[in-house]
Coordinates of C-alpha atoms and ligand atoms in Angstrom, one line a residue:
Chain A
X10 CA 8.1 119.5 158.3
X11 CA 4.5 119.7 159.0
X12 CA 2.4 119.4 156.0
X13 CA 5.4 118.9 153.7
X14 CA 3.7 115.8 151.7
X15 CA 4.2 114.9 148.2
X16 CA 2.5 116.7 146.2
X17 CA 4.1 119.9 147.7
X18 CA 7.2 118.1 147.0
X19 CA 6.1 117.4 143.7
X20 CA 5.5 121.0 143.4
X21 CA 8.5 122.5 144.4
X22 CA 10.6 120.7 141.9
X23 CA 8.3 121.8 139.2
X24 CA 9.2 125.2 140.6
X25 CA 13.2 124.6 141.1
X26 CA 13.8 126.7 137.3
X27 CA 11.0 129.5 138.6
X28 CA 13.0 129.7 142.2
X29 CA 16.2 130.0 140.8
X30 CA 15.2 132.9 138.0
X31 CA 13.5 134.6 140.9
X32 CA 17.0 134.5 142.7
X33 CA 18.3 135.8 139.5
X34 CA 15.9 138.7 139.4
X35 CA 16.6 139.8 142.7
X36 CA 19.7 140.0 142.8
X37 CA 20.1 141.9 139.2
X38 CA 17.3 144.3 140.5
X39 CA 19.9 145.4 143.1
X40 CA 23.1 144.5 142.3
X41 CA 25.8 147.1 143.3
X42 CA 24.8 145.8 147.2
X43 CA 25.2 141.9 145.8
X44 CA 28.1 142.6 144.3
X45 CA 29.5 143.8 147.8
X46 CA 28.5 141.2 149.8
X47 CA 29.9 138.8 147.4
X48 CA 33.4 140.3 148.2
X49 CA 32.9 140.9 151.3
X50 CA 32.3 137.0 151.6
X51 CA 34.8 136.4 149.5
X52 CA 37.7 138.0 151.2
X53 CA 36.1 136.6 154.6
X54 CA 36.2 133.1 153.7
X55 CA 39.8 133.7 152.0
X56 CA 41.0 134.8 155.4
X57 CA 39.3 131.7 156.9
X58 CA 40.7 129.3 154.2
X59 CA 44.7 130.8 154.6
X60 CA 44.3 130.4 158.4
X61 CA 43.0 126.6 158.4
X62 CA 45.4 126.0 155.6
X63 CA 48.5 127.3 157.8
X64 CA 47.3 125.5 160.9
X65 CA 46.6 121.9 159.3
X66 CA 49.9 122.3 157.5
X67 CA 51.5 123.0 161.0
X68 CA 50.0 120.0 162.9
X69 CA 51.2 117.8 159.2
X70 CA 54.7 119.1 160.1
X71 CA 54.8 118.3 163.5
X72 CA 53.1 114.8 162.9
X73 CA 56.3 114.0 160.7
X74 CA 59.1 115.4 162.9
X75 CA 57.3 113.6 166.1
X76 CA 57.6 110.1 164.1
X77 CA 60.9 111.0 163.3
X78 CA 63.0 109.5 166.3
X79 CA 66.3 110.1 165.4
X80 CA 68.8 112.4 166.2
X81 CA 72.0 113.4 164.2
X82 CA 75.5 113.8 165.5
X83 CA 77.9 115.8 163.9
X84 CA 81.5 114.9 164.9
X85 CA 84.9 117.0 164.4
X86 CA 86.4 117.8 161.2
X87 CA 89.5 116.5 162.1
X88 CA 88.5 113.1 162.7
X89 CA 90.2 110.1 161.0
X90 CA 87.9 107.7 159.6
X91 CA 88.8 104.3 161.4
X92 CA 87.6 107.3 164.5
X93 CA 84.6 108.1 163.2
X94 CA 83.7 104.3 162.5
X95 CA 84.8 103.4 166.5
X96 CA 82.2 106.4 167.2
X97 CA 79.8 105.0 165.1
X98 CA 79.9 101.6 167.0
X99 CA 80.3 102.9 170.4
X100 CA 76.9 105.1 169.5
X101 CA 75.3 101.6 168.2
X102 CA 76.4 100.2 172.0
X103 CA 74.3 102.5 174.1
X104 CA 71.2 101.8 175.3
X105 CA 68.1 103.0 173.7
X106 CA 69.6 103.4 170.4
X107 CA 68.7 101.4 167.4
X108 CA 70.7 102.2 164.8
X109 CA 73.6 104.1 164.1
X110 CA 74.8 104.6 160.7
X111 CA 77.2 107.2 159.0
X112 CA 75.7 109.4 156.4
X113 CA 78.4 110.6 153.8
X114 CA 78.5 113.7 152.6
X115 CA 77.0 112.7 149.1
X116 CA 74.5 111.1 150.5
X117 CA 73.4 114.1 152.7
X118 CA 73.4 115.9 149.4
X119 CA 71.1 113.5 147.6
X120 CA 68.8 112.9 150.2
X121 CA 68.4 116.8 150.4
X122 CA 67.5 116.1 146.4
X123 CA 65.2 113.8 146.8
X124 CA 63.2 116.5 149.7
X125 CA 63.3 118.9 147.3
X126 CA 62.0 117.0 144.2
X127 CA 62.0 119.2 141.4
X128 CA 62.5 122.4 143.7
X129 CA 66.3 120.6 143.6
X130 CA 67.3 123.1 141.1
X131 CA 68.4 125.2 144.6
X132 CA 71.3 123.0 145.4
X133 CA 72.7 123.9 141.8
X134 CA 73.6 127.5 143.5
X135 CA 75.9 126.4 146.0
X136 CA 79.2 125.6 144.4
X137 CA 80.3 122.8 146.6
X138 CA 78.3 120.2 148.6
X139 CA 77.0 122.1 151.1
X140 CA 76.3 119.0 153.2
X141 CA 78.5 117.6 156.5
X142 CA 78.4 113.9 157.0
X143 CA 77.5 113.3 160.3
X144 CA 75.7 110.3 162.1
X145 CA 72.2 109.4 161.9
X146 CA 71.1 107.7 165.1
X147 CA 68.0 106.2 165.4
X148 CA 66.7 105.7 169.0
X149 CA 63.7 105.1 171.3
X150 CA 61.1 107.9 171.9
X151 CA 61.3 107.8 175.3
X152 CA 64.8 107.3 175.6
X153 CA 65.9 110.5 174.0
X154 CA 66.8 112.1 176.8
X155 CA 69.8 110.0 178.7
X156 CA 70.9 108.9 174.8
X157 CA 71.2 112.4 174.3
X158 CA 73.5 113.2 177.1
X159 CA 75.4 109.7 176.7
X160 CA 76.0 111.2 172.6
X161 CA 76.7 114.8 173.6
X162 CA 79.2 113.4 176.3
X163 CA 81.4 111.3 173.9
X164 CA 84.8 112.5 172.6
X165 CA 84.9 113.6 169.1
X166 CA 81.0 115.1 169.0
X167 CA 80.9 118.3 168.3
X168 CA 77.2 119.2 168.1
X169 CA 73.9 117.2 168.3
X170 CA 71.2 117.9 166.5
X171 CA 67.9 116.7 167.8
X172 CA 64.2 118.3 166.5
X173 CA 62.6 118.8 170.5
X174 CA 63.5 122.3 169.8
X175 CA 61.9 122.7 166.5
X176 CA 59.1 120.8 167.8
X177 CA 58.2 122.9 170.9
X178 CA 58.0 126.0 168.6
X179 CA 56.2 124.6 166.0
X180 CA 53.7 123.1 168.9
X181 CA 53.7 126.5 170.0
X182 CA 52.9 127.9 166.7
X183 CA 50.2 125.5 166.0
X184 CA 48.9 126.3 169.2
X185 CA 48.7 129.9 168.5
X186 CA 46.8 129.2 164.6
X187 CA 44.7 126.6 166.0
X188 CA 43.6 129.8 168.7
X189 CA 43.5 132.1 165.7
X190 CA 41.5 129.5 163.9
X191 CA 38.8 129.6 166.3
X192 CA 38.5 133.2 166.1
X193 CA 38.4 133.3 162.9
X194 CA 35.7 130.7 162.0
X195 CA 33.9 132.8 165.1
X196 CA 34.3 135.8 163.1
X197 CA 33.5 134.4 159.8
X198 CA 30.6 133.2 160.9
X199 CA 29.2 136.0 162.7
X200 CA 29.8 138.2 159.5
X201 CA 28.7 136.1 157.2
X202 CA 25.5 135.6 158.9
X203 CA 25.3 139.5 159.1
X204 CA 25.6 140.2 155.5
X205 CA 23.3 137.4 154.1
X206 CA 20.7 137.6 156.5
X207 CA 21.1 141.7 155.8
X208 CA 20.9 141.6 152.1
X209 CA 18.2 138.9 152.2
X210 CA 16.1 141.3 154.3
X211 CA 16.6 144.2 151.9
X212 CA 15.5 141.6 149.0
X213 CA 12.3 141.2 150.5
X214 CA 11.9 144.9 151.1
X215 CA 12.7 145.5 147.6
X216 CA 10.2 142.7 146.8
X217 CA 7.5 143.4 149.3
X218 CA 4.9 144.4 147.0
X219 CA 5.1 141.2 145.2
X220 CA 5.5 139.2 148.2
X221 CA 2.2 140.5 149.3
X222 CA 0.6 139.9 146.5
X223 CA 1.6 136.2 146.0
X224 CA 0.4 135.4 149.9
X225 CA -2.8 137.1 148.3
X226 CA -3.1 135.0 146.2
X227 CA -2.3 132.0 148.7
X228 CA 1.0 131.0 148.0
X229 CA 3.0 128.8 150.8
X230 CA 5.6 131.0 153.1
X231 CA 7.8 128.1 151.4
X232 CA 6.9 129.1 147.9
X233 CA 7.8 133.1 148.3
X234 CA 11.1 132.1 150.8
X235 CA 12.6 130.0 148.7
X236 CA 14.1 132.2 146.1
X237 CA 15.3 134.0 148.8
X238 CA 17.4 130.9 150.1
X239 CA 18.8 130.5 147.0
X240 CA 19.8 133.9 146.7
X241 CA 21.6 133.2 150.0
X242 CA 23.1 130.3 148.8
X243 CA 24.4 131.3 145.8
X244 CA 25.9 134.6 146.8
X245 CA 27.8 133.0 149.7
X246 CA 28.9 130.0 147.9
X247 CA 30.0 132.0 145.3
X248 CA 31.9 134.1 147.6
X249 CA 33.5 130.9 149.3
X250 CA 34.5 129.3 146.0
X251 CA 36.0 132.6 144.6
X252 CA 37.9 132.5 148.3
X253 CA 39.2 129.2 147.1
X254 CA 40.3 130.1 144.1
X255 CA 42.3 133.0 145.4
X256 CA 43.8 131.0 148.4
X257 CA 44.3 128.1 146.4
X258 CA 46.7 131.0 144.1
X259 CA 48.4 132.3 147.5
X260 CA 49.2 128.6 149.0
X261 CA 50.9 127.3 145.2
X262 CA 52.7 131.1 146.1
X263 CA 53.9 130.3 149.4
X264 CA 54.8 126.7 148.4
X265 CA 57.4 128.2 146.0
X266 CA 58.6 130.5 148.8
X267 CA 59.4 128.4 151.2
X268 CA 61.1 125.5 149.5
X269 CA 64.1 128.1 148.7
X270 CA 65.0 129.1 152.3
X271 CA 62.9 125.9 154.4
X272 CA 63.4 123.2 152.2
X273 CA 63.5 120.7 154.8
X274 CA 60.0 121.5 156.3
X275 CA 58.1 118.6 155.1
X276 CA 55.4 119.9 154.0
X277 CA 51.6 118.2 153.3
X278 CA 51.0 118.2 149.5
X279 CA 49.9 121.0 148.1
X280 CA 46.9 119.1 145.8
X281 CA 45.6 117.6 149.3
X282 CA 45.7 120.5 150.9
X283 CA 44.2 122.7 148.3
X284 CA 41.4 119.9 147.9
X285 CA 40.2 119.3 151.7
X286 CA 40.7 123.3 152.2
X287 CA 37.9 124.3 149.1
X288 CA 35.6 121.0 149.9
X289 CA 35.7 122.1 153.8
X290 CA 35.5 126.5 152.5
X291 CA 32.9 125.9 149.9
X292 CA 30.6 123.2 152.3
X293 CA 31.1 125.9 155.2
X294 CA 29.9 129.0 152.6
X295 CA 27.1 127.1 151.1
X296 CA 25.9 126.4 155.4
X297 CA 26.5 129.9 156.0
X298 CA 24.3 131.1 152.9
X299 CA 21.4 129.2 153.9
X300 CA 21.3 129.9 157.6
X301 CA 21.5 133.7 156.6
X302 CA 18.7 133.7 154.7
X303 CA 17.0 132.0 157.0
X304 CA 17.8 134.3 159.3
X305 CA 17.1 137.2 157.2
X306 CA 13.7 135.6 156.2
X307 CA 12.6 135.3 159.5
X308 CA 13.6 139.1 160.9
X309 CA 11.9 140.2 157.8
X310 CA 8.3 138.5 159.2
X311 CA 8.9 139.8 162.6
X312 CA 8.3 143.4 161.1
Chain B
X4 CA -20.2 129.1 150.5
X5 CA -20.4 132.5 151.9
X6 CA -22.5 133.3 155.1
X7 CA -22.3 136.0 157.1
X8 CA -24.0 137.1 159.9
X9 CA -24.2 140.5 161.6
X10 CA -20.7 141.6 160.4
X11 CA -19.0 144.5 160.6
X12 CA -15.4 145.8 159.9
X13 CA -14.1 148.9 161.6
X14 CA -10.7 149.6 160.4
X15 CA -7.7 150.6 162.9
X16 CA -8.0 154.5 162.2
X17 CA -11.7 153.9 163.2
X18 CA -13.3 154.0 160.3
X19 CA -16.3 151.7 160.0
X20 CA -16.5 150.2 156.5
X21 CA -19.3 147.7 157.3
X22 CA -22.3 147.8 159.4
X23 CA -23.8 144.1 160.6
X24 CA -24.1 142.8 157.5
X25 CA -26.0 139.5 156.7
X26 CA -25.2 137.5 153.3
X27 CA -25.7 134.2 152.0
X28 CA -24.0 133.3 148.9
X29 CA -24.5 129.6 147.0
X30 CA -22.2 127.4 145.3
X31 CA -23.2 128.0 141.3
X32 CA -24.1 132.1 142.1
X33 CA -23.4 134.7 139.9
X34 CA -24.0 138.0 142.6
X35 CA -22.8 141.7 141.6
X36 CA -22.4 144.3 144.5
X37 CA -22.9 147.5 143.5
X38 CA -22.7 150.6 145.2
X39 CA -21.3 154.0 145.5
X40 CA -17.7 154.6 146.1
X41 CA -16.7 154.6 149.7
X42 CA -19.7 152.4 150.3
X43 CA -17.4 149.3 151.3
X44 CA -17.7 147.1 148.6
X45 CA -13.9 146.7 148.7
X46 CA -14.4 146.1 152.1
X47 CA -16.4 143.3 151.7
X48 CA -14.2 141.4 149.2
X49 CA -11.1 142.1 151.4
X50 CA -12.9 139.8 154.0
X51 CA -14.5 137.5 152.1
X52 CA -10.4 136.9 150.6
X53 CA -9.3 137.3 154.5
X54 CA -7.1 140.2 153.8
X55 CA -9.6 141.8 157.4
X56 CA -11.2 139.8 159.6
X57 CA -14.5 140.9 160.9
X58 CA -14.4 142.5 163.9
X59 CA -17.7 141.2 164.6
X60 CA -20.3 138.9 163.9
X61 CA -19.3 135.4 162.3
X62 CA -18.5 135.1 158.6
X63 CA -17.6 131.5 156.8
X64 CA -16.3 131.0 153.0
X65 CA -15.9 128.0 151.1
X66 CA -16.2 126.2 154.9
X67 CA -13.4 128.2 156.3
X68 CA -14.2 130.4 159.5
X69 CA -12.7 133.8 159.2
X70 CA -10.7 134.6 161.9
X71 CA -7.0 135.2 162.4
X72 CA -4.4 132.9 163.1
X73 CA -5.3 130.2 160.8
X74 CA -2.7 131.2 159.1
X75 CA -2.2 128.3 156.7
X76 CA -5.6 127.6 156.5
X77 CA -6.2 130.9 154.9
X78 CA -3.2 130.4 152.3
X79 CA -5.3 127.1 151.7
X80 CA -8.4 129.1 151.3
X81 CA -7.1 132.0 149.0
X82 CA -5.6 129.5 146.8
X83 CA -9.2 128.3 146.2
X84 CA -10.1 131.7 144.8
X85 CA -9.8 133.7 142.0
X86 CA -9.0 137.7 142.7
X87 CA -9.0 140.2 140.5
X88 CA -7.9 143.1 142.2
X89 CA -9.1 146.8 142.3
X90 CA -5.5 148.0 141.6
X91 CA -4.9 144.7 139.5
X92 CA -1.7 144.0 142.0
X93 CA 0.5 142.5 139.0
X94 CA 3.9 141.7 139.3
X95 CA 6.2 144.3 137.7
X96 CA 9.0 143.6 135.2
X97 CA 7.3 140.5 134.3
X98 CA 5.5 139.6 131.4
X99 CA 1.7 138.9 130.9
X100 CA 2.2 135.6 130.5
X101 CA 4.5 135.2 133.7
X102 CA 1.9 137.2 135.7
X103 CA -0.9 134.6 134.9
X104 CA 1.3 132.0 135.3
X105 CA 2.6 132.8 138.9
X106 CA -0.9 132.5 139.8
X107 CA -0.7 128.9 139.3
X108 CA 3.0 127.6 139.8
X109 CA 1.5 126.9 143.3
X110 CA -1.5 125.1 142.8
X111 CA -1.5 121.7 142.1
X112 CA -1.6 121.8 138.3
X113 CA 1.1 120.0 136.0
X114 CA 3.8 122.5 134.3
X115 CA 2.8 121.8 131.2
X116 CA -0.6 122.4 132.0
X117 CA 0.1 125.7 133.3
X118 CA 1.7 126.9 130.6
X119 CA -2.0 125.8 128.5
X120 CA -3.7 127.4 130.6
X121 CA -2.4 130.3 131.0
X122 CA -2.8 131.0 127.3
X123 CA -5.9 130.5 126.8
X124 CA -6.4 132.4 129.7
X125 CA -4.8 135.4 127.9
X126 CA -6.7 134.5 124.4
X127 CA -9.9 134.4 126.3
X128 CA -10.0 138.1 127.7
X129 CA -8.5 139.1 124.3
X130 CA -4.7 140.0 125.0
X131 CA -3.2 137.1 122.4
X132 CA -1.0 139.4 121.5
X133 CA 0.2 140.9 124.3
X134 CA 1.5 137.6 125.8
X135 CA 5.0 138.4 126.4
X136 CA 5.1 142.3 126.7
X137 CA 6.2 143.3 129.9
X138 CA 2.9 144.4 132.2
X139 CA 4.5 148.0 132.8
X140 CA 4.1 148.7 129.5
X141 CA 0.4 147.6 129.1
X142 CA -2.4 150.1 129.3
X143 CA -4.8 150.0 131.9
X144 CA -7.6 148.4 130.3
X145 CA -4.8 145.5 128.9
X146 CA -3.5 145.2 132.8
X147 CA -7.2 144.9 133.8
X148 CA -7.6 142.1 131.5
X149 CA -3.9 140.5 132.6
X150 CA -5.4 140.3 136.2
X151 CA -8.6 138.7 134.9
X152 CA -7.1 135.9 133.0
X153 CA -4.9 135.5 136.1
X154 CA -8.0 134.9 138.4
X155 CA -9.6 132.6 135.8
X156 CA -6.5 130.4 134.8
X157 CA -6.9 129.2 138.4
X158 CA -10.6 128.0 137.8
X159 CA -11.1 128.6 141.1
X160 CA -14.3 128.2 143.0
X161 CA -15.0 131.4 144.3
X162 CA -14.3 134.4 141.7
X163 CA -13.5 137.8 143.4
X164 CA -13.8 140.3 141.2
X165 CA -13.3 144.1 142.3
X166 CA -14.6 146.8 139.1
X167 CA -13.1 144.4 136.2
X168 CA -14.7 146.7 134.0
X169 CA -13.2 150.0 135.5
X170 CA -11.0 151.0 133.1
X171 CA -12.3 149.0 129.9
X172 CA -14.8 150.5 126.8
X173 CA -18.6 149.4 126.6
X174 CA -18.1 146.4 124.4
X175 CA -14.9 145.0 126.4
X176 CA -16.2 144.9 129.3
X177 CA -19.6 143.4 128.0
X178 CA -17.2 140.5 127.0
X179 CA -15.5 140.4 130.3
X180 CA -19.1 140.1 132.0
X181 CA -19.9 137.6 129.6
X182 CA -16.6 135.8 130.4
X183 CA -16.7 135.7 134.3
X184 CA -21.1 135.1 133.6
X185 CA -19.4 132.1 131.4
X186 CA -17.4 130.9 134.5
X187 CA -20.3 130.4 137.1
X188 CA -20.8 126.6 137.1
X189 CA -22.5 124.2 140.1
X190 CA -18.7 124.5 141.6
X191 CA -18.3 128.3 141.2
X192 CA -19.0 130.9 142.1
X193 CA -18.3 134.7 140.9
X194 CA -18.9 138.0 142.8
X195 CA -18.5 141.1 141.1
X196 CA -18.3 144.5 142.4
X197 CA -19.2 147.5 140.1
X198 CA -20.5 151.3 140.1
X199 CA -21.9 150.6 136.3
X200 CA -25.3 149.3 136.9
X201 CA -25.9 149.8 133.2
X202 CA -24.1 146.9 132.1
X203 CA -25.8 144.3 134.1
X204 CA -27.2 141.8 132.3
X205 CA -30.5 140.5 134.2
X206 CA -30.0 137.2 132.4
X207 CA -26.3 136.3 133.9
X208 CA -27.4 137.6 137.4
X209 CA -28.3 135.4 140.6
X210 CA -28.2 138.2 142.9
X211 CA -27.6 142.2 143.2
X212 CA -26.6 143.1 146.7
X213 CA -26.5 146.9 147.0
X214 CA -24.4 148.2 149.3
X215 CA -24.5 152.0 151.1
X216 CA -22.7 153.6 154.1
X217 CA -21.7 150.1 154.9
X218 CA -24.8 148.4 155.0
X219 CA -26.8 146.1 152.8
X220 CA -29.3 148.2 151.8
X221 CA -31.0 145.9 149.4
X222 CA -30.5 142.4 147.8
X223 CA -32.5 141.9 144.6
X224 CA -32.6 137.7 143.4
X225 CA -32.2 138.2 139.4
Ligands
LIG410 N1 -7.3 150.4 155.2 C1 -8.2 151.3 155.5 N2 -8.1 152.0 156.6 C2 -9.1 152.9 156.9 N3 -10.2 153.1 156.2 C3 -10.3 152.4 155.1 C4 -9.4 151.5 154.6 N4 -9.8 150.9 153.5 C5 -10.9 151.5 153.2 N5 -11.3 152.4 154.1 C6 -12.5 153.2 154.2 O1 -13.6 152.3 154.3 C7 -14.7 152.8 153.5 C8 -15.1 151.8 152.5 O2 -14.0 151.6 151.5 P1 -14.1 150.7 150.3 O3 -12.7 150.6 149.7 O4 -14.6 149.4 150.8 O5 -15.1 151.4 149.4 P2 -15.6 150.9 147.9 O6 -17.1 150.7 148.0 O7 -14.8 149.8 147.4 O8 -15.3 152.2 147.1 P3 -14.9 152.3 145.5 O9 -16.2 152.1 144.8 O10 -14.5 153.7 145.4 O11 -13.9 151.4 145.3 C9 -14.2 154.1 152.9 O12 -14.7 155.2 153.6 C10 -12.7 154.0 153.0 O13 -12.1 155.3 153.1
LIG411 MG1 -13.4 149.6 145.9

């Protein structure tokens, strides 16, 4: 910045206590219209921080199924076991497969525990193991396709279960949030701007007598603007973190919902999510409340 | 530190509040304008603090040309003097002390410092008392005196003083003549506009500049 040396700088950290009670001021001095752009914000950026959180926890769900290249068989009821074991090696024989193994019924149940960590409680409703054994076949990527019609072909399969299906919705769904995601953070940031940049320029109106008078008596543009930045920056912070808060609520919410009826979607922790969701809300708010004062500030010179 | 030279100043509505005026003020002066109302005494100070630009003629303060778009130049400038408005042009729901105090958070003076300063400031024009009541509740006379110490605590080297005595009794503003007469040194200077002649004091005075209709009708050296 031109002329920005140190003694200004100097200066303007003596003046950091001044700036901020100035914000203070001028925001108490008309406070009903503060108070609305602060929940106006607020329930902006809490739109903004349920759609990120839904579309990184989509692309987290679809990373983990796409690693997971495996498919499970389920074979007839009927079957005897020294069958189910012939299965189980004639699976192992084909080409592109790995591994095949049979999972018991038990151990479909406690693996289903250990998912559900201590949501587990669930399984305690159903009165027998709800859990089939079935075979766990781990195979090549790019070999899924003729493996599955080699497994689906054999005697004594009755269904296959492989995730493509899941994955193409859930691709499609992430699709669809990662589009709603860019509309969104359009739209946030065009309202954002709006109401800061509008409620800055009715500070200053409110304050023009005194802004005069300071550039009277030779204060820097920086000097009389910068209270107004804070005030910016404060109210839209605020309204971001208070958008955290509340999403952070709805997510822990949700969480509890869906490991009843989807407890096999593995989902990104929650304390991850919550964490990179605020730091990236709060970060965007505090950009947002500084480039609409800015912008407020300099539509309030042009007149 | 002030020259001017065949200014004038014609306001938008048409008005013309000065008539080629020629001046020369010194570093060191004590100079009172006088003058009856509507003669453009007010006029004069609102250019020499570039609030108008001449719309003639060449005018120079404290080295700066007066012209417009020097934008930060002026702030520069202005923060060299001390004003002391007509209508005093405090800040509202702050205190006296604030007030005096906002005149100097952006000059190069140490917090501490300013916080000194401003007191004496205060002490000096006689408001020791009043140093924390709200300037909305001050009288006239006490908000006079608020924007005095204001222009003073800066110690600035041009003092522009519009009627300080206007709303203040015989022996208060006496004191607040004295004051500014007390301010004038080799590096300042203080103008003073006023209607009461009376109160002059021929031993504090470097120059009267009488203004009428606009004109300088008559510079007296004291
Ligand atoms: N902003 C303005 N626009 C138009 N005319 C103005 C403006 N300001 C002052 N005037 C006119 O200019 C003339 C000089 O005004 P000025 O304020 O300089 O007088 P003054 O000598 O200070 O008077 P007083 O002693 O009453 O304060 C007056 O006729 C006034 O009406
Ligand atoms: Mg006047």
């Amino acid at each position: 910045m031109k002329g920005w040396d140190n003694v200004k700088m100097k200066n303007f950290l003596n003046n950091i206590g001044y700036f901020v009670r100035e914000a203070k001021t001028t925001i108490r001095l008309d406070l009903t219209s503060n108070i609305f752009s602060l929940f106006s914000t607020t329930l902006i950026f809490f739109i903004l921080a349920m759609v990120i959180s839904g579309w990184w926890m989509s692309n987290q769900v679809i990373e983990v199924i796409q690693g997971e290249a495996e498919i499970n068989a389920y074979f007839d009821e009927q079957l005897e076991k020294k069958d189910i074991i012939e299965l189980v090696e004639s699976m192992n024989s084909i080409k592109g497969v790995e591994a095949a193994r049979l999972v018991g019924e038990d151990e479909a149940y406690g693996r289903m525990a250990e998912i559900l960590g201590k949501d587990a409680q669930v399984l305690a409703y159903f009165e027998d193991n709800p859990f089939h054994s079935f075979v766990e076949v781990k195979i090549h990527l790019d070999e899924m396709d003729s493996v599955l019609s080699h497994i689906s072909a054999m005697e004594g399969v009755s269904y296959v279960r492989d995730n493509r299906e899941v994955l193409e919705r859930l691709h499609h769904i992430a699709g669809i949030l990662e589009l709603l995601g860019y509309v969104v953070v359009g739209a946030v940031g065009i309202s954002t701007l709006v109401i800061i940049s509008h409620i800055i320029r009715q500070g200053i109106y409110s304050n023009r007598e005194q802004i005069n008078t300071l550039r009277l008596l030779g204060a820097p543009e920086m000097f009389i603007a910068f209270p107004f930045v804070l005030e910016g920056l404060f109210l839209s912070a605020a309204g971001g973190s208070l958008a955290v808060v509340l999403a952070g609520f709805s997510i822990k919410y949700m969480y509890v919902q869906m490991a009843g009826p989807l407890p096999f979607i593995p989902l990104p922790s929650q304390e991850v999510l919550i964490v990179n969701m605020g730091i990236l809300i709060i970060g965007l708010s505090a950009c947002m409340g500084i480039i609409g004062s800015m912008m407020g500030l300099s539509s309030a010179k042009k007149n | 530190m002030i020259e001017a030279q065949g200014v004038c100043l014609k306001y938008g509505d048409g008005t013309v509040a000065l008539n080629d005026v020629d001046l020369q003020i010194d570093y060191g002066e004590m100079v009172y304008i006088t003058g009856p109302s509507g003669s453009g005494k007010t006029s004069l100070l609102k250019l020499l603090m570039a609030v108008e630009y001449p719309t003639s003629g060449s005018l120079r303060v404290l080295g700066q040309c007066m012209k417009p778009n020097h934008e930060i130049d002026i702030q520069r400038l202005r923060r060299r003097i001390g004003p002391v408005f007509q209508e005093f042009k405090l800040i509202k729901g702050r205190s006296a002390m604030e007030n005096v105090m906002l005149g100097m958070r952006f000059l190069d003076i140490h917090p501490n410092k300013i916080k000194e300063d401003a007191y004496h400031a205060l002490v000096k024009v006689g408001l020791a008392h009043k140093l924390s009541a709200s300037v909305e509740n001050l009288s006239w006379g006490e908000s006079q005196r608020v924007a005095i110490a204001r222009a003073i605590a800066r110690k600035p080297a041009l003092i522009l003083a519009d009627e300080p005595t206007g709303n203040l009794d015989t022996d208060n503003a006496l004191n607040i003549l004295e004051l500014l007469a007390s301010l004038k040194d080799e590096q300042t200077s203080v103008v003073i506009t006023t209607h009461a002649t009376h109160l002059i004091d021929d031993r504090n005075l470097d120059k009267l500049i009488q203004v009428d209709g606009g004109r300088v009708c008559c510079e007296r050296l004291g």
